[in-house]
Tab-separated table of C-alpha atoms in Angstrom:
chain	number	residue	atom	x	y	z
A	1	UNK	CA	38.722	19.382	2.062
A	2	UNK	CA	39.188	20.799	6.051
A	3	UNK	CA	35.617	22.421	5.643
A	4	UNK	CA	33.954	19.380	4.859
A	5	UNK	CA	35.903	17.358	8.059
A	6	UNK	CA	35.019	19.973	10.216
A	7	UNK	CA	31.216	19.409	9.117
A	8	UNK	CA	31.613	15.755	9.159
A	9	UNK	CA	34.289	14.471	11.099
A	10	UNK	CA	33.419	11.166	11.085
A	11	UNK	CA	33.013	9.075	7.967
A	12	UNK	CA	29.110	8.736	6.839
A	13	UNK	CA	28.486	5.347	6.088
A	14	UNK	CA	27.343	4.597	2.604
A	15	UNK	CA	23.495	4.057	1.440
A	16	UNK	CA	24.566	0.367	0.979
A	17	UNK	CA	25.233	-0.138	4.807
A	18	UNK	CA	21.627	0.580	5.632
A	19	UNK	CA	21.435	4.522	5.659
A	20	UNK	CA	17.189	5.480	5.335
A	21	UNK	CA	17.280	7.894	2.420
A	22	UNK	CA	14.086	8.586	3.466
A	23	UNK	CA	15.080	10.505	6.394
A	24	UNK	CA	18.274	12.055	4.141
A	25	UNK	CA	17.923	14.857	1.759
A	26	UNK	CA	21.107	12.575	0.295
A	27	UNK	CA	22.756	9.527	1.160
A	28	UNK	CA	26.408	10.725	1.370
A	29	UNK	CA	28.895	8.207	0.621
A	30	UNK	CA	32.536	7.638	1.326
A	31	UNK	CA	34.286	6.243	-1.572
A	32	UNK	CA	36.877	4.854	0.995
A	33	UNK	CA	34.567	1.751	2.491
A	34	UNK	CA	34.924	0.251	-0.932
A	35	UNK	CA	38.491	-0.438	-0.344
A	36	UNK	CA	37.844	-4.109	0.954
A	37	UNK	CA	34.479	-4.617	-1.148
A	38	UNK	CA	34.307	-6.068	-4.632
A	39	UNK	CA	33.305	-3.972	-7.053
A	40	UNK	CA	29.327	-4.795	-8.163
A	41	UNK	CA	28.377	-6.103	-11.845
A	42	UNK	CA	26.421	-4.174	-13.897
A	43	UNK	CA	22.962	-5.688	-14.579
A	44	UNK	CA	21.994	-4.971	-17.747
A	45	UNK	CA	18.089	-5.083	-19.304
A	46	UNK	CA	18.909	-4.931	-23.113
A	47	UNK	CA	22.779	-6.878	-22.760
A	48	UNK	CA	25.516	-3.649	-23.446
A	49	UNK	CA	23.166	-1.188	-24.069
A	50	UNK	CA	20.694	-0.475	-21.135
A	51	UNK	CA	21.761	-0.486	-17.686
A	52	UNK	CA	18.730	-2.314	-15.083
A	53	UNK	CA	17.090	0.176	-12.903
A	54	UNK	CA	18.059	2.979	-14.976
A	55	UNK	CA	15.857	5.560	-17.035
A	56	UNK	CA	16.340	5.392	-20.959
A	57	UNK	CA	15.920	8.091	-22.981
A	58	UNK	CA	15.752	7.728	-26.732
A	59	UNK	CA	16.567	10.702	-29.457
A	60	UNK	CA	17.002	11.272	-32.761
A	61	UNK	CA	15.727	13.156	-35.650
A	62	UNK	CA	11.764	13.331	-36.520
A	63	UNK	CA	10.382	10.621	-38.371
A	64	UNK	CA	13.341	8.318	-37.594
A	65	UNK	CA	11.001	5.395	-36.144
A	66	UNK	CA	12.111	6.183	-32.426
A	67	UNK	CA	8.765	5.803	-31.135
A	68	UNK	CA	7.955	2.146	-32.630
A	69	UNK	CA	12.000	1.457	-31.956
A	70	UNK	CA	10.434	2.289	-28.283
A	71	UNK	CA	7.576	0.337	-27.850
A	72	UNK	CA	9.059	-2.763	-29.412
A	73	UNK	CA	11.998	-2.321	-26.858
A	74	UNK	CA	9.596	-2.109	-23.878
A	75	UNK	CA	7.747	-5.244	-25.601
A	76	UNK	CA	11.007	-7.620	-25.847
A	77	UNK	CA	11.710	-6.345	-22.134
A	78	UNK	CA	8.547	-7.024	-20.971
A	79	UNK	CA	8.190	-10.606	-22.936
A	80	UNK	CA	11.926	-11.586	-22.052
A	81	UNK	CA	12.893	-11.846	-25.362
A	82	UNK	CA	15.659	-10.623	-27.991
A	83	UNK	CA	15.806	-7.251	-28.756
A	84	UNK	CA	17.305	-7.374	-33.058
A	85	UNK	CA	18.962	-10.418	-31.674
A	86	UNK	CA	20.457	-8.613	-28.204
A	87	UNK	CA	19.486	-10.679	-25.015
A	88	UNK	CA	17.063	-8.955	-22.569
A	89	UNK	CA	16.329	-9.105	-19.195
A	90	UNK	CA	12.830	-9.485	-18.790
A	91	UNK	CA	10.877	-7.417	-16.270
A	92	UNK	CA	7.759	-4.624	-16.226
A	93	UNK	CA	8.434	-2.267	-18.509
A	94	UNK	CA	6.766	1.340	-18.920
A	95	UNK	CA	6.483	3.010	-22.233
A	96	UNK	CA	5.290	6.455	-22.576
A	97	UNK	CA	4.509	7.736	-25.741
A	98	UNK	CA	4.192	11.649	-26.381
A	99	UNK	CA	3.598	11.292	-29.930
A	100	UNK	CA	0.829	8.142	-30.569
A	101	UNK	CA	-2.692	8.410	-29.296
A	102	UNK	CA	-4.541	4.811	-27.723
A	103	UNK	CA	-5.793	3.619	-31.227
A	104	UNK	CA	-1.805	3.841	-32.735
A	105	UNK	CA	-0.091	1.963	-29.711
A	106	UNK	CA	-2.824	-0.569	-30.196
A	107	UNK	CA	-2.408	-0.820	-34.092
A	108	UNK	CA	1.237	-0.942	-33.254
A	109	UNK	CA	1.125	-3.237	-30.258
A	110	UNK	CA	-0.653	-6.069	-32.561
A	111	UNK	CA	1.322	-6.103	-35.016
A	112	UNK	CA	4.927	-5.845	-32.982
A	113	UNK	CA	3.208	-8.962	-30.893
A	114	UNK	CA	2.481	-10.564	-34.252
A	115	UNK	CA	6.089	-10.072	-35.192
A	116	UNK	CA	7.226	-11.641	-32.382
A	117	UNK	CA	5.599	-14.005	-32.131
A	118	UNK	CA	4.418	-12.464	-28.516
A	119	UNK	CA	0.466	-12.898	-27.299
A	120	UNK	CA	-1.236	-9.851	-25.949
A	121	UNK	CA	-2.626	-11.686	-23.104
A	122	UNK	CA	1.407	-12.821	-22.058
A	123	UNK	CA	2.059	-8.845	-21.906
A	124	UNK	CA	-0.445	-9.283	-18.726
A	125	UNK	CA	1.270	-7.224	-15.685
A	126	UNK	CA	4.819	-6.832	-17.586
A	127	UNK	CA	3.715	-4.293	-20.153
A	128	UNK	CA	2.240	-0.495	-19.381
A	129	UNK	CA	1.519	2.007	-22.166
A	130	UNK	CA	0.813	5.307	-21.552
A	131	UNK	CA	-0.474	7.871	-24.168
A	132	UNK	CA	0.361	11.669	-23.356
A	133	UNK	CA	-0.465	12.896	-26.773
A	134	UNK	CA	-1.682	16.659	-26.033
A	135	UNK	CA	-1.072	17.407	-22.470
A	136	UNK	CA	0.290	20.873	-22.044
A	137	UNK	CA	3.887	19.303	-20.913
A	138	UNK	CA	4.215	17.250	-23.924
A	139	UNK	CA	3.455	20.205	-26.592
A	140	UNK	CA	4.787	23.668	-25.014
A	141	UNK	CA	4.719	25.361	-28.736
A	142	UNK	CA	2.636	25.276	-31.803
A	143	UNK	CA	4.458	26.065	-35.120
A	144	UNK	CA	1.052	27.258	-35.993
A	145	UNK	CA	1.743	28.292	-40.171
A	146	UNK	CA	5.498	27.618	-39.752
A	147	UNK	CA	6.543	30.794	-39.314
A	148	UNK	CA	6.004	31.461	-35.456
A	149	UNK	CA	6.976	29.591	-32.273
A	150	UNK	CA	4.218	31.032	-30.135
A	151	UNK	CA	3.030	28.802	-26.377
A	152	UNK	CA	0.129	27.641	-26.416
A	153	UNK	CA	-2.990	28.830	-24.614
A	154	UNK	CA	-3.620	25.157	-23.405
């Protein structure tokens, strides 16, 4: 604790207090000028579940319907609307598919719309797909027959 007073022997305001991160390789922050501040609210996008501002990240095992779980997600985010009955927050959403090529997100797009009862044209400026199917950072190994876990020469 002495060696980091001696290199900053005054307290460094936090980020919140209008400290440029942009001329910071980090914004360091003293826990201590929260003493007299009420504690913030989370904001939440999907109510419980997904923090606003924060990057989601969705696993599970193959061919457990993560990707369509996904883009309908990004849809009720996007559209403001219920997510399986859980209220969203809506706002432009990006969804970035690894897996599905442009002609699946469109099949699936319609008919997750159609579900919802959603328009394509309301998805206007709120909704961004992005296909990465085959890029060389989306598909480091090819199983090939099965039997060998070679890179590819991509």
């Amino acid at each position: 604790m002495n060696s980091f007073r001696q290199a900053w022997p005054e307290p460094v305001a936090p980020i919140a207090t209008g400290a440029d991160p942009a001329f910071q390789a980090y914004a360091v922050i003293d826990p201590s000028s929260w003493a007299t501040e009420a504690t913030p609210e989370r904001q939440w996008r999907l109510e419980g579940w997904i923090p606003d501002r924060q990057t989601t990240y969705l696993t599970g095992p193959g061919s457990a319907g993560k990707s369509l779980l996904g883009q309908q997600l990004a849809t009720c985010i996007a559209a403001g609307v219920p997510f399986m009955g859980i209220p969203t927050t809506g706002a432009p959403t990006l969804y970035l598919s690894c897996e599905d090529d442009p002609n699946e997100l469109h099949r699936r797009q319609k008919a997750i719309c159609e579900g919802l009862a959603v328009r394509l044209a309301d998805l206007s400026g709120t909704l961004h797909l992005i296909s990465d199917v085959g890029s060389i950072a989306t598909a480091l190994f090819d199983r090939g027959d099965g039997d060998d876990d070679s890179p590819r020469d991509k």
